[in-house]
Amino acid sequence: MRTDHIRNFCIIAHIDHGKSTLADRLLQMTGTIADRDMTEQVLDSMDLEREKGVTIKASAVRMSYTAKDGQTYELNLIDTPGHVDFGYEVSRALNACEGALLVVDASQGVEAQTLANLYSALEADLEIIPVINKIDLITARPDEVAEEISSLLGTPADEIVRISAKEGLHVEEVLEAVVKQVPPPSGDDDALLRALIFDSHYDPYKGVVAYVRVIDGRVAPTDMLHLMATGFDLKPIEVGTFAPGMRPGPGLAAGEVGYIATGLKTVHECRVGDTFTHTQNPAPEPLPGYRKVKPMVFAGVYPVENDDYSDLKESLEKLQLNDAALVFEPETSQALNFGFRCGFLGMFHMEIIQERLEREYNLDIIVTSPSVEYEVVLQTGEVILIDSPAELPEEGLISEVREPWMTIDIYSPTEFYGTIMELVKKRRGSFLEQDYPAPNRVQLKFSIPLSELIVDFFDQLKSRTRGYASLDYQFAEYRPDDLVKLEILVNEETVDALATIVHRNDAYHKGQALITKLKELIPRQLFLVPIQAYAAGRVISRANVKPMRKDVLAKCYGGDISRKKKLLEKQKRGKKRMKMIGYVEIPQEAFMAILRIGED
């Protein structure tokens, strides 16, 4: 295929604005997938994606389209996620394209992630084609939304394509707009090979499968290839394109998107953002990769059975291959033995990883309550980073503790202004500025501690605004505050996995709420189990889980009271001994209880 007949583009949008449905229609219209094989969200191959109705992984597909001018074009489409936690997937997909379809819901209008993704696309210097979707809805207001987009992009409102991806209305116009407006890739077939890895997954038979965009040169299945960042040399098992399944081919030329099955077995050898070149005649310098992603939320992941430790390690390595934003390192806990400290981009990302480990790798795991990374300045002047509350040094050694703050943008109808202000204030947030981008819409900017944001801020925001508000966030800075470690003792032993770092003013009521919750969740033993919350050098709350009692007096009806006393005394001594050697099993719900105490 000649380079000027290739178009590489992606679809970007806020979550739920219809990206995957539009991708389905494009595949159907270009005949890439036969009608009998068509399913909904065809590019969302994971069960989780279909259940939750969100795209988690960016996926690529090649389509062939004969335009109205009679020419046949090769269209490479990359479908991207819309959720704020997966912005990293979007940023990588953008680097493999020359154009982007910006899809906006005709009833919801421009939302927070629409803007975030739009700015990323403009930064990557892409041609933006705005598309208004869902014009078939009763609540659709395409003219107003067209004006909103027009004031954002400067595209005349009457030139914006209006479609219904679900019904297939005017979708042909989208394909024509891609052919006319997206520039062909600039690349030279005869130059030295440089191909950028923008994603990867693990295949048990083919090893690491790298998704590549060839910038210059050609790659054939018989070539010896060299990875420029890791220095590995390999001969590919297979080179091909996505249609949408993997289809082996004779090779890839400049400007094309496809895959290289490497046969490599571990993530460290083939990284997202690396550049493929020829071993014999390498390119002088690699392509600019991606900014290394910084995890925001940390949690411990432990196998329920200790024997599953090596399986968990292997599963995390395979997941990391498919998800470059996941980081992990081994850690131990007194309560849970051996496991891993994992870093995630946000709570939704953590939930997805947890479900994938349980489903795809059949593991039984316990995930501890999430925390964020703190900067601790010691009395000696040394600065250390800690991502687990259990690692916080003794209070006497600390000069100050700094926590990460985020800048958040909330888009909402103006009627929810007050309720949003109240929610943010309750979470120690501070107001920065506001803007009115359209009638009855307000954009509010706040700064807020990340620890207050990760737990259930998004759920609270959605429920208080009846689902109309949308949220986007970026890291701002580390700020010092009066923070203390809140520890939980069960049966007079510290459970390190239940420790959290809280603001000193919140320690008392958070400790009390957590103890009340744990009292319900920890199962009764044959002996009394005290649960205590400990912060700033003292116990601030305590509750007892009452013991189960065998009725030792069942056989004593009537008779002497001293006989009964003797039996009860004997039982008491037995319980005391049992308490000394007894072990309290703590259920998974107890670790997640910390998440739910915020609003109780």
Coordinates of C-alpha atoms in Angstrom, one line a residue:
M1 CA 0.0 0.0 0.0
R2 CA 1.3 3.4 -0.9
T3 CA 2.0 5.7 2.1
D4 CA -0.4 8.4 0.8
H5 CA -3.3 5.9 0.9
I6 CA -2.7 5.0 4.6
R7 CA -4.6 6.8 7.4
N8 CA -3.8 6.1 11.1
F9 CA -6.4 7.5 13.6
C10 CA -7.7 6.8 17.0
I11 CA -11.1 7.5 18.8
I12 CA -11.0 9.6 21.9
A13 CA -13.9 10.6 24.2
H14 CA -15.2 10.8 27.7
I15 CA -16.2 7.5 29.2
D16 CA -19.6 6.2 27.8
H17 CA -19.8 8.6 24.9
G18 CA -19.9 5.7 22.4
K19 CA -16.3 5.1 21.2
S20 CA -16.6 1.3 21.1
T21 CA -20.0 1.4 19.4
L22 CA -18.6 3.7 16.7
A23 CA -15.7 1.4 16.2
D24 CA -18.2 -1.5 15.7
R25 CA -20.0 0.4 13.0
L26 CA -16.8 1.4 11.2
L27 CA -15.7 -2.3 11.2
Q28 CA -19.1 -3.3 9.8
M29 CA -19.3 -0.6 7.1
T30 CA -15.8 -1.4 5.8
G31 CA -16.6 -5.1 5.7
T32 CA -13.7 -5.9 8.1
I33 CA -16.1 -8.1 10.1
A34 CA -18.9 -10.1 8.5
D35 CA -22.4 -9.3 9.9
R36 CA -22.8 -12.8 11.2
D37 CA -19.6 -12.4 13.3
M38 CA -20.6 -9.0 14.7
T39 CA -21.0 -8.7 18.4
E40 CA -21.4 -5.5 20.5
Q41 CA -18.1 -3.9 21.6
V42 CA -16.2 -6.2 19.2
L43 CA -12.8 -4.7 20.1
D44 CA -13.4 -5.1 23.8
S45 CA -12.1 -8.6 24.0
M46 CA -11.9 -8.9 27.8
D47 CA -15.0 -10.2 29.7
L48 CA -14.5 -7.4 32.2
E49 CA -14.7 -4.8 29.4
R50 CA -18.0 -6.1 28.2
E51 CA -19.5 -6.4 31.7
K52 CA -18.5 -3.0 32.9
G53 CA -19.2 -1.4 29.5
V54 CA -15.8 0.4 29.4
T55 CA -12.7 0.0 27.3
I56 CA -9.7 -0.9 29.5
K57 CA -7.1 -1.7 26.9
A58 CA -6.4 0.2 23.7
S59 CA -6.9 -2.1 20.7
A60 CA -5.8 -1.8 17.1
V61 CA -7.5 -2.9 13.9
R62 CA -6.9 -2.5 10.1
M63 CA -9.7 -1.7 7.7
S64 CA -9.9 -1.3 4.0
Y65 CA -12.2 1.4 2.7
T66 CA -13.1 2.5 -0.9
A67 CA -13.9 6.2 -0.7
K68 CA -16.3 8.2 -2.9
D69 CA -13.4 9.3 -5.1
G70 CA -12.9 5.6 -6.1
Q71 CA -9.6 5.2 -4.3
T72 CA -9.0 2.4 -1.7
Y73 CA -7.5 3.4 1.6
E74 CA -6.0 1.4 4.4
L75 CA -7.4 2.7 7.7
N76 CA -5.6 1.8 11.0
L77 CA -7.9 2.5 13.9
I78 CA -6.9 2.4 17.6
D79 CA -9.8 2.4 20.0
T80 CA -8.8 3.9 23.4
P81 CA -10.2 3.9 26.9
G82 CA -12.2 6.9 28.3
H83 CA -11.8 6.4 32.0
V84 CA -9.5 8.9 33.8
D85 CA -7.4 6.0 35.2
F86 CA -6.4 4.9 31.8
G87 CA -5.2 8.2 30.4
Y88 CA -1.8 6.5 30.0
E89 CA -3.2 4.0 27.4
V90 CA -4.6 7.0 25.5
S91 CA -1.3 8.9 25.5
R92 CA 0.5 5.9 23.9
A93 CA -2.2 5.4 21.3
L94 CA -2.0 9.0 20.3
N95 CA 1.7 8.6 19.4
A96 CA 0.9 5.9 16.9
C97 CA -1.6 8.1 14.9
E98 CA -1.8 11.3 12.8
G99 CA -5.5 12.0 13.5
A100 CA -8.2 11.6 16.2
L101 CA -11.9 11.4 16.2
L102 CA -13.2 13.4 19.2
V103 CA -16.6 11.8 20.0
V104 CA -19.0 13.9 22.1
D105 CA -22.4 12.7 23.4
A106 CA -25.2 14.8 22.0
S107 CA -27.1 14.9 25.4
Q108 CA -24.1 15.2 27.8
G109 CA -22.0 17.6 25.8
V110 CA -18.3 18.3 26.5
E111 CA -17.1 16.7 29.7
A112 CA -13.9 16.6 31.8
Q113 CA -12.3 13.7 30.0
T114 CA -13.3 15.1 26.6
L115 CA -11.1 18.1 27.4
A116 CA -8.2 16.1 29.0
N117 CA -8.0 13.8 25.9
L118 CA -8.4 16.7 23.5
Y119 CA -5.4 18.5 25.1
S120 CA -3.3 15.3 24.9
A121 CA -4.2 15.0 21.2
L122 CA -3.3 18.6 20.5
E123 CA 0.0 18.1 22.4
A124 CA 0.7 15.1 20.1
D125 CA 0.0 17.4 17.1
L126 CA -2.9 15.4 15.7
E127 CA -5.6 16.5 13.3
I128 CA -8.8 16.6 15.4
I129 CA -12.2 15.6 13.7
P130 CA -15.1 16.4 16.1
V131 CA -18.1 14.0 15.9
I132 CA -21.4 14.4 17.8
N133 CA -22.8 11.0 18.7
K134 CA -26.2 9.7 20.0
I135 CA -28.3 12.2 18.0
D136 CA -31.1 9.6 18.1
L137 CA -31.7 10.1 21.9
I138 CA -34.8 12.0 23.0
T139 CA -32.5 14.2 25.2
A140 CA -30.1 15.0 22.4
R141 CA -29.2 18.7 21.8
P142 CA -26.8 18.5 18.9
D143 CA -27.0 22.2 18.0
E144 CA -26.0 23.4 21.5
V145 CA -23.2 20.7 21.7
A146 CA -22.0 21.8 18.2
E147 CA -21.7 25.4 19.5
E148 CA -19.7 24.1 22.6
I149 CA -17.3 22.2 20.4
S150 CA -17.0 25.1 18.0
S151 CA -16.0 27.5 20.7
L152 CA -13.4 24.9 21.9
L153 CA -11.8 24.0 18.5
G154 CA -12.9 26.8 16.2
T155 CA -14.5 24.3 13.8
P156 CA -17.7 25.8 12.2
A157 CA -20.7 24.3 14.0
D158 CA -22.4 23.3 10.7
E159 CA -19.3 21.3 9.6
I160 CA -19.3 19.0 12.6
V161 CA -20.4 15.4 11.7
R162 CA -23.5 14.3 13.6
I163 CA -24.1 10.6 13.9
S164 CA -25.8 7.8 15.8
A165 CA -23.3 5.0 16.0
K166 CA -26.0 2.7 17.5
E167 CA -28.4 3.2 14.6
G168 CA -25.6 3.6 12.0
L169 CA -26.8 7.1 10.9
H170 CA -24.3 9.1 8.9
V171 CA -21.4 6.9 9.9
E172 CA -20.2 6.9 6.3
E173 CA -19.5 10.6 6.7
V174 CA -17.0 9.8 9.5
L175 CA -15.0 7.6 7.1
E176 CA -15.0 10.3 4.4
A177 CA -13.8 12.9 7.0
V178 CA -11.0 10.6 8.1
V179 CA -9.8 10.1 4.4
K180 CA -10.0 13.8 3.6
Q181 CA -8.8 15.4 6.9
V182 CA -6.3 13.0 8.5
P183 CA -2.8 13.5 6.9
P184 CA -1.1 10.4 5.5
P185 CA 1.9 9.2 7.6
S186 CA 5.3 10.7 6.8
G187 CA 7.8 7.9 6.6
D188 CA 10.4 6.5 4.2
D189 CA 10.3 2.8 3.2
D190 CA 13.9 2.9 2.2
A191 CA 15.2 4.5 5.5
L192 CA 16.7 2.5 8.4
L193 CA 14.0 0.6 10.3
R194 CA 12.4 2.4 13.4
A195 CA 9.2 0.9 14.8
L196 CA 7.6 2.2 18.0
I197 CA 6.1 -0.3 20.5
F198 CA 2.8 1.3 21.7
D199 CA 1.3 -1.7 23.5
S200 CA 1.9 -5.4 24.1
H201 CA 0.3 -8.6 25.4
Y202 CA 1.4 -12.0 26.4
D203 CA 0.6 -15.1 24.3
P204 CA 1.4 -18.5 25.7
Y205 CA 2.6 -19.8 22.2
K206 CA 4.1 -16.6 20.7
G207 CA 5.6 -15.0 23.8
V208 CA 5.4 -11.2 24.0
V209 CA 3.4 -9.8 21.2
A210 CA 4.4 -6.1 20.6
Y211 CA 1.9 -3.7 18.9
V212 CA 4.0 -1.5 16.7
R213 CA 3.7 1.6 14.5
V214 CA 6.4 1.5 11.8
I215 CA 7.8 5.1 11.5
D216 CA 10.6 4.4 8.9
G217 CA 11.8 1.4 6.9
R218 CA 10.3 -2.1 6.5
V219 CA 10.1 -5.1 8.7
A220 CA 9.8 -8.7 7.4
P221 CA 9.4 -12.0 9.4
T222 CA 12.9 -13.1 8.4
D223 CA 14.7 -10.0 9.7
M224 CA 16.9 -10.1 12.8
L225 CA 15.6 -7.3 15.0
H226 CA 17.2 -5.3 17.8
L227 CA 15.4 -3.6 20.7
M228 CA 17.2 -0.3 21.3
A229 CA 16.4 0.3 25.0
T230 CA 16.9 -3.2 26.4
G231 CA 19.6 -4.3 23.8
F232 CA 17.9 -7.6 23.0
D233 CA 18.3 -9.2 19.6
L234 CA 15.6 -11.6 18.3
K235 CA 14.1 -13.2 15.2
P236 CA 10.3 -12.7 15.1
I237 CA 8.0 -15.7 15.2
E238 CA 5.4 -13.8 13.2
V239 CA 4.7 -10.3 11.8
G240 CA 1.2 -9.2 10.8
T241 CA -1.8 -6.9 11.2
F242 CA -5.0 -6.9 13.3
A243 CA -8.2 -7.7 11.5
P244 CA -9.3 -7.5 14.4
G245 CA -7.7 -10.8 15.3
M246 CA -4.0 -11.3 14.6
R247 CA -3.4 -12.1 10.9
P248 CA 0.2 -13.0 9.9
G249 CA 1.4 -11.2 6.7
P250 CA 4.6 -10.7 4.6
G251 CA 5.7 -7.7 6.7
L252 CA 5.0 -4.1 7.6
A253 CA 6.1 -0.9 5.8
A254 CA 6.6 2.7 6.9
G255 CA 3.4 4.3 8.2
E256 CA 1.7 0.9 9.0
V257 CA 0.4 -0.4 12.3
G258 CA 0.6 -4.1 13.2
Y259 CA 2.3 -6.6 15.5
I260 CA 5.5 -8.4 15.9
A261 CA 5.4 -11.7 17.9
T262 CA 8.8 -11.8 19.5
G263 CA 8.9 -15.2 21.3
L264 CA 10.3 -13.4 24.4
K265 CA 9.1 -14.7 27.7
T266 CA 9.5 -11.8 30.1
V267 CA 8.3 -8.2 30.4
H268 CA 11.8 -6.8 31.0
E269 CA 13.1 -7.7 27.6
C270 CA 10.4 -6.0 25.5
R271 CA 9.0 -2.7 26.9
V272 CA 6.3 -0.4 25.8
G273 CA 7.9 2.7 24.3
D274 CA 11.0 0.9 23.0
T275 CA 12.1 1.0 19.4
F276 CA 12.6 -1.9 17.0
T277 CA 15.4 -1.6 14.5
H278 CA 17.5 -4.1 12.4
T279 CA 20.4 -5.9 14.1
Q280 CA 22.7 -5.6 11.0
N281 CA 22.0 -2.0 10.1
P282 CA 20.6 -0.2 13.1
A283 CA 19.1 3.3 13.2
P284 CA 21.4 5.8 14.9
E285 CA 18.9 6.8 17.6
P286 CA 15.7 5.5 19.1
L287 CA 12.3 7.2 18.8
P288 CA 11.2 9.3 21.7
G289 CA 9.3 6.9 24.0
Y290 CA 6.8 7.7 26.6
R291 CA 7.0 9.5 29.9
K292 CA 7.4 6.9 32.6
V293 CA 4.1 6.6 34.3
K294 CA 3.9 7.4 38.0
P295 CA 1.6 5.2 40.1
M296 CA -0.7 7.1 42.5
V297 CA -2.4 4.4 44.6
F298 CA -0.5 1.6 46.4
A299 CA -1.9 -1.5 48.0
G300 CA -0.6 -4.9 49.2
V301 CA -1.7 -8.0 47.2
Y302 CA -1.4 -11.3 49.1
P303 CA -2.3 -14.9 48.2
V304 CA -4.8 -16.4 50.6
E305 CA -2.8 -19.7 50.4
N306 CA 1.0 -19.1 50.9
D307 CA 1.7 -21.8 48.3
D308 CA 0.3 -19.5 45.6
Y309 CA 3.0 -16.9 46.0
S310 CA 5.0 -17.9 42.9
D311 CA 1.8 -18.2 40.8
L312 CA 0.9 -14.6 42.0
K313 CA 4.4 -13.4 41.0
E314 CA 4.1 -14.9 37.5
S315 CA 0.6 -13.6 37.0
L316 CA 1.6 -10.0 38.0
E317 CA 4.5 -10.2 35.5
K318 CA 2.2 -11.2 32.7
L319 CA -0.3 -8.5 33.6
Q320 CA 2.5 -5.9 33.7
L321 CA 3.3 -6.9 30.1
N322 CA -0.2 -6.1 29.1
D323 CA -0.4 -3.0 31.4
A324 CA 2.8 -1.0 31.6
A325 CA 1.2 1.2 34.3
L326 CA 1.3 -1.6 36.9
V327 CA 4.3 -1.7 39.2
F328 CA 5.0 -4.2 42.0
E329 CA 7.7 -5.3 44.5
P330 CA 7.8 -8.1 47.1
E331 CA 6.8 -7.2 50.7
T332 CA 6.0 -9.1 53.9
S333 CA 3.3 -8.6 56.5
Q334 CA 3.0 -10.1 60.0
A335 CA -0.7 -10.7 59.4
L336 CA -0.6 -11.9 55.8
N337 CA 2.9 -13.3 55.2
F338 CA 4.5 -12.9 51.8
G339 CA 2.9 -10.8 49.0
F340 CA 3.5 -7.8 46.8
R341 CA 3.2 -4.0 47.2
C342 CA 1.5 -2.9 43.9
G343 CA 1.2 0.6 42.5
F344 CA -1.9 1.6 40.4
L345 CA -3.0 4.7 38.6
G346 CA -6.2 4.9 40.6
M347 CA -8.9 3.0 42.4
F348 CA -10.7 1.8 39.2
H349 CA -7.3 0.5 37.9
M350 CA -6.8 -1.3 41.2
E351 CA -10.2 -2.9 40.9
I352 CA -9.6 -4.1 37.4
I353 CA -6.2 -5.6 38.3
Q354 CA -7.8 -7.4 41.2
E355 CA -10.6 -8.9 39.1
R356 CA -8.2 -9.9 36.3
L357 CA -5.9 -11.8 38.8
E358 CA -8.9 -13.6 40.2
R359 CA -10.5 -14.4 36.8
E360 CA -7.8 -14.8 34.3
Y361 CA -5.3 -16.5 36.6
N362 CA -7.7 -18.2 39.1
L363 CA -6.0 -16.8 42.2
D364 CA -7.5 -16.3 45.6
I365 CA -6.0 -13.0 46.8
I366 CA -6.4 -10.5 49.7
V367 CA -5.9 -6.8 48.7
T368 CA -5.1 -4.5 51.6
S369 CA -6.6 -1.0 51.9
P370 CA -5.0 1.4 49.4
S371 CA -2.7 4.3 50.4
V372 CA -0.7 7.0 48.6
E373 CA 3.0 7.8 48.5
Y374 CA 4.1 10.2 51.3
E375 CA 7.4 12.2 51.6
V376 CA 8.7 12.0 55.1
V377 CA 11.4 14.5 56.3
L378 CA 13.4 13.0 59.2
Q379 CA 14.9 15.1 62.0
T380 CA 18.3 14.4 60.4
G381 CA 17.1 16.3 57.2
E382 CA 16.9 13.1 55.2
V383 CA 13.8 12.8 52.9
I384 CA 12.3 9.3 52.4
L385 CA 9.4 8.1 50.3
I386 CA 6.9 5.7 51.9
D387 CA 3.9 4.0 50.1
S388 CA 2.9 1.8 53.0
P389 CA 1.6 3.2 56.3
A390 CA 3.4 0.5 58.2
E391 CA 6.7 2.0 57.1
L392 CA 6.1 5.4 58.7
P393 CA 8.9 5.9 61.3
E394 CA 8.3 6.6 65.0
E395 CA 6.8 10.1 65.6
G396 CA 9.9 11.3 67.5
L397 CA 12.1 10.8 64.4
I398 CA 9.9 12.8 62.0
S399 CA 10.3 16.5 61.3
E400 CA 7.4 16.7 58.8
V401 CA 5.2 14.5 56.6
R402 CA 4.2 15.7 53.1
E403 CA 1.3 14.3 51.2
P404 CA 0.5 14.5 47.5
W405 CA -2.1 17.1 46.4
M406 CA -4.0 16.9 43.1
T407 CA -5.6 19.6 41.0
I408 CA -9.1 18.5 40.0
D409 CA -11.5 19.8 37.3
I410 CA -15.2 19.1 37.8
Y411 CA -17.6 19.7 35.0
S412 CA -21.2 19.9 36.1
P413 CA -24.6 21.6 35.6
T414 CA -24.8 24.8 37.6
E415 CA -27.6 23.5 39.9
F416 CA -25.1 21.2 41.7
Y417 CA -22.6 24.0 42.5
G418 CA -23.4 24.0 46.3
T419 CA -23.3 20.2 46.8
I420 CA -20.0 19.9 45.0
M421 CA -18.5 22.7 47.1
E422 CA -19.7 20.9 50.3
L423 CA -18.2 17.6 49.2
V424 CA -14.8 19.0 48.4
K425 CA -14.7 21.1 51.6
K426 CA -15.5 17.9 53.6
R427 CA -12.5 16.3 52.0
R428 CA -10.0 19.0 53.0
G429 CA -10.1 20.5 49.4
S430 CA -9.6 24.2 48.6
F431 CA -11.3 26.1 45.8
L432 CA -9.1 27.6 43.0
E433 CA -11.2 29.0 40.2
Q434 CA -14.4 28.6 38.1
D435 CA -15.5 29.1 34.6
Y436 CA -18.8 28.9 32.7
P437 CA -17.9 27.3 29.3
A438 CA -21.6 27.1 28.2
P439 CA -25.0 28.2 29.6
N440 CA -26.0 26.2 32.7
R441 CA -22.5 24.4 32.8
V442 CA -19.8 25.2 35.3
Q443 CA -16.2 24.1 35.4
L444 CA -14.8 24.1 38.9
K445 CA -11.1 23.8 39.8
F446 CA -10.0 22.6 43.2
S447 CA -6.9 21.3 44.9
I448 CA -7.4 18.3 47.2
P449 CA -5.2 15.7 48.9
L450 CA -4.9 12.5 46.9
S451 CA -5.7 10.4 49.9
E452 CA -9.2 12.0 50.1
L453 CA -9.7 11.5 46.4
I454 CA -8.8 7.8 45.9
V455 CA -11.4 6.2 48.2
D456 CA -15.0 7.0 47.1
F457 CA -14.8 10.6 46.0
F458 CA -15.9 9.8 42.5
D459 CA -18.9 7.7 43.7
Q460 CA -19.9 10.5 46.0
L461 CA -19.6 13.1 43.3
K462 CA -21.8 11.0 40.9
S463 CA -24.5 10.3 43.5
R464 CA -24.7 13.9 44.6
T465 CA -25.0 15.2 41.1
R466 CA -27.3 12.4 39.8
G467 CA -24.5 11.3 37.5
Y468 CA -24.2 14.6 35.6
A469 CA -20.8 15.8 37.0
S470 CA -17.5 14.5 35.4
L471 CA -14.0 14.6 36.9
D472 CA -10.5 14.9 35.7
Y473 CA -7.3 15.1 37.9
Q474 CA -3.6 15.8 37.6
F475 CA -0.8 15.6 40.2
A476 CA 0.1 19.1 41.6
E477 CA 2.7 19.0 44.5
Y478 CA 3.6 17.6 47.9
R479 CA 2.5 19.7 50.8
P480 CA 3.3 19.3 54.5
D481 CA 0.4 18.6 56.9
D482 CA -0.2 17.3 60.5
L483 CA -0.5 13.6 59.7
V484 CA -0.3 10.6 62.1
K485 CA -0.4 6.8 61.7
L486 CA -3.6 5.1 62.8
E487 CA -2.9 1.5 63.8
I488 CA -5.3 -1.3 64.6
L489 CA -4.6 -3.9 67.2
V490 CA -6.5 -7.2 67.1
N491 CA -6.1 -9.4 70.1
E492 CA -3.4 -7.0 71.3
E493 CA -1.3 -7.6 68.1
T494 CA -0.7 -4.8 65.5
V495 CA -2.2 -5.7 62.1
D496 CA 0.2 -3.8 59.8
A497 CA -2.1 -4.3 56.8
L498 CA -4.9 -2.3 58.5
A499 CA -2.7 0.7 59.3
T500 CA -3.5 4.0 57.6
I501 CA -2.1 7.6 57.7
V502 CA -4.7 10.2 58.6
H503 CA -5.0 13.8 59.5
R504 CA -4.6 14.3 63.3
N505 CA -8.0 16.0 63.6
D506 CA -9.7 13.0 61.8
A507 CA -7.8 10.2 63.8
Y508 CA -10.4 9.9 66.6
H509 CA -13.6 9.6 64.6
K510 CA -11.9 7.5 61.9
G511 CA -10.5 5.2 64.5
Q512 CA -13.9 4.9 66.2
A513 CA -15.7 4.2 62.9
L514 CA -13.2 1.6 61.9
I515 CA -13.4 -0.3 65.3
T516 CA -17.2 -0.3 65.1
K517 CA -17.0 -1.7 61.5
L518 CA -14.4 -4.3 62.4
K519 CA -16.4 -5.5 65.4
E520 CA -19.1 -6.6 63.0
L521 CA -16.7 -8.2 60.5
I522 CA -14.3 -10.1 62.7
P523 CA -15.8 -13.5 63.4
R524 CA -16.4 -14.6 67.1
Q525 CA -13.8 -16.9 68.6
L526 CA -14.0 -19.2 71.6
F527 CA -12.2 -16.4 73.5
L528 CA -12.7 -12.7 74.0
V529 CA -11.0 -10.6 71.2
P530 CA -10.2 -6.9 71.9
I531 CA -9.9 -4.6 68.9
Q532 CA -8.1 -1.3 69.5
A533 CA -7.3 1.8 67.5
Y534 CA -4.0 3.4 68.4
A535 CA -2.7 6.8 67.2
A536 CA -0.3 9.6 68.4
G537 CA 0.9 7.4 71.3
R538 CA -2.4 6.3 72.9
V539 CA -5.4 4.0 72.4
I540 CA -8.2 6.1 71.1
S541 CA -11.0 3.5 70.7
R542 CA -11.7 -0.1 71.8
A543 CA -14.3 -2.7 71.3
N544 CA -14.6 -6.4 72.3
V545 CA -15.7 -9.3 70.1
K546 CA -17.6 -11.4 72.6
P547 CA -16.6 -15.1 72.8
M548 CA -18.8 -18.0 71.8
R549 CA -19.7 -20.0 75.0
K550 CA -20.3 -23.6 75.3
D551 CA -23.1 -24.2 77.9
V552 CA -21.0 -26.2 80.5
L553 CA -24.0 -26.0 82.9
A554 CA -26.3 -27.9 80.7
K555 CA -26.0 -31.1 82.8
C556 CA -26.4 -29.2 86.2
Y557 CA -30.0 -28.8 86.9
G558 CA -30.6 -28.2 90.5
G559 CA -27.9 -29.1 93.0
D560 CA -25.1 -27.1 94.6
I561 CA -24.1 -23.7 93.3
S562 CA -20.4 -24.4 94.0
R563 CA -20.5 -27.2 91.4
K564 CA -21.6 -24.7 88.8
K565 CA -19.0 -22.1 89.9
K566 CA -16.3 -24.8 89.6
L567 CA -17.3 -25.6 86.0
L568 CA -17.4 -21.9 85.0
E569 CA -14.0 -21.3 86.6
K570 CA -12.6 -24.2 84.6
Q571 CA -14.0 -22.8 81.4
K572 CA -12.6 -19.4 82.2
R573 CA -9.1 -20.8 82.6
G574 CA -9.4 -22.7 79.4
K575 CA -10.4 -19.6 77.5
K576 CA -7.5 -17.6 79.0
R577 CA -5.0 -20.3 77.8
M578 CA -6.7 -20.4 74.4
K579 CA -6.4 -16.6 74.1
M580 CA -2.7 -16.8 74.7
I581 CA -2.1 -19.2 71.8
G582 CA -5.3 -18.3 69.7
Y583 CA -5.0 -16.9 66.2
V584 CA -7.6 -14.5 64.9
E585 CA -8.4 -15.0 61.2
I586 CA -9.2 -11.6 59.6
P587 CA -11.5 -11.7 56.6
Q588 CA -10.9 -9.7 53.3
E589 CA -14.0 -7.5 54.1
A590 CA -12.0 -6.1 57.1
F591 CA -9.3 -4.7 54.8
M592 CA -11.9 -3.1 52.6
A593 CA -13.8 -1.7 55.6
I594 CA -11.2 1.1 55.7
L595 CA -12.5 2.3 52.3
R596 CA -16.1 2.6 53.5
I597 CA -15.6 4.6 56.7
G598 CA -15.3 7.9 55.0
E599 CA -19.0 8.7 54.7
D600 CA -20.5 6.6 57.5

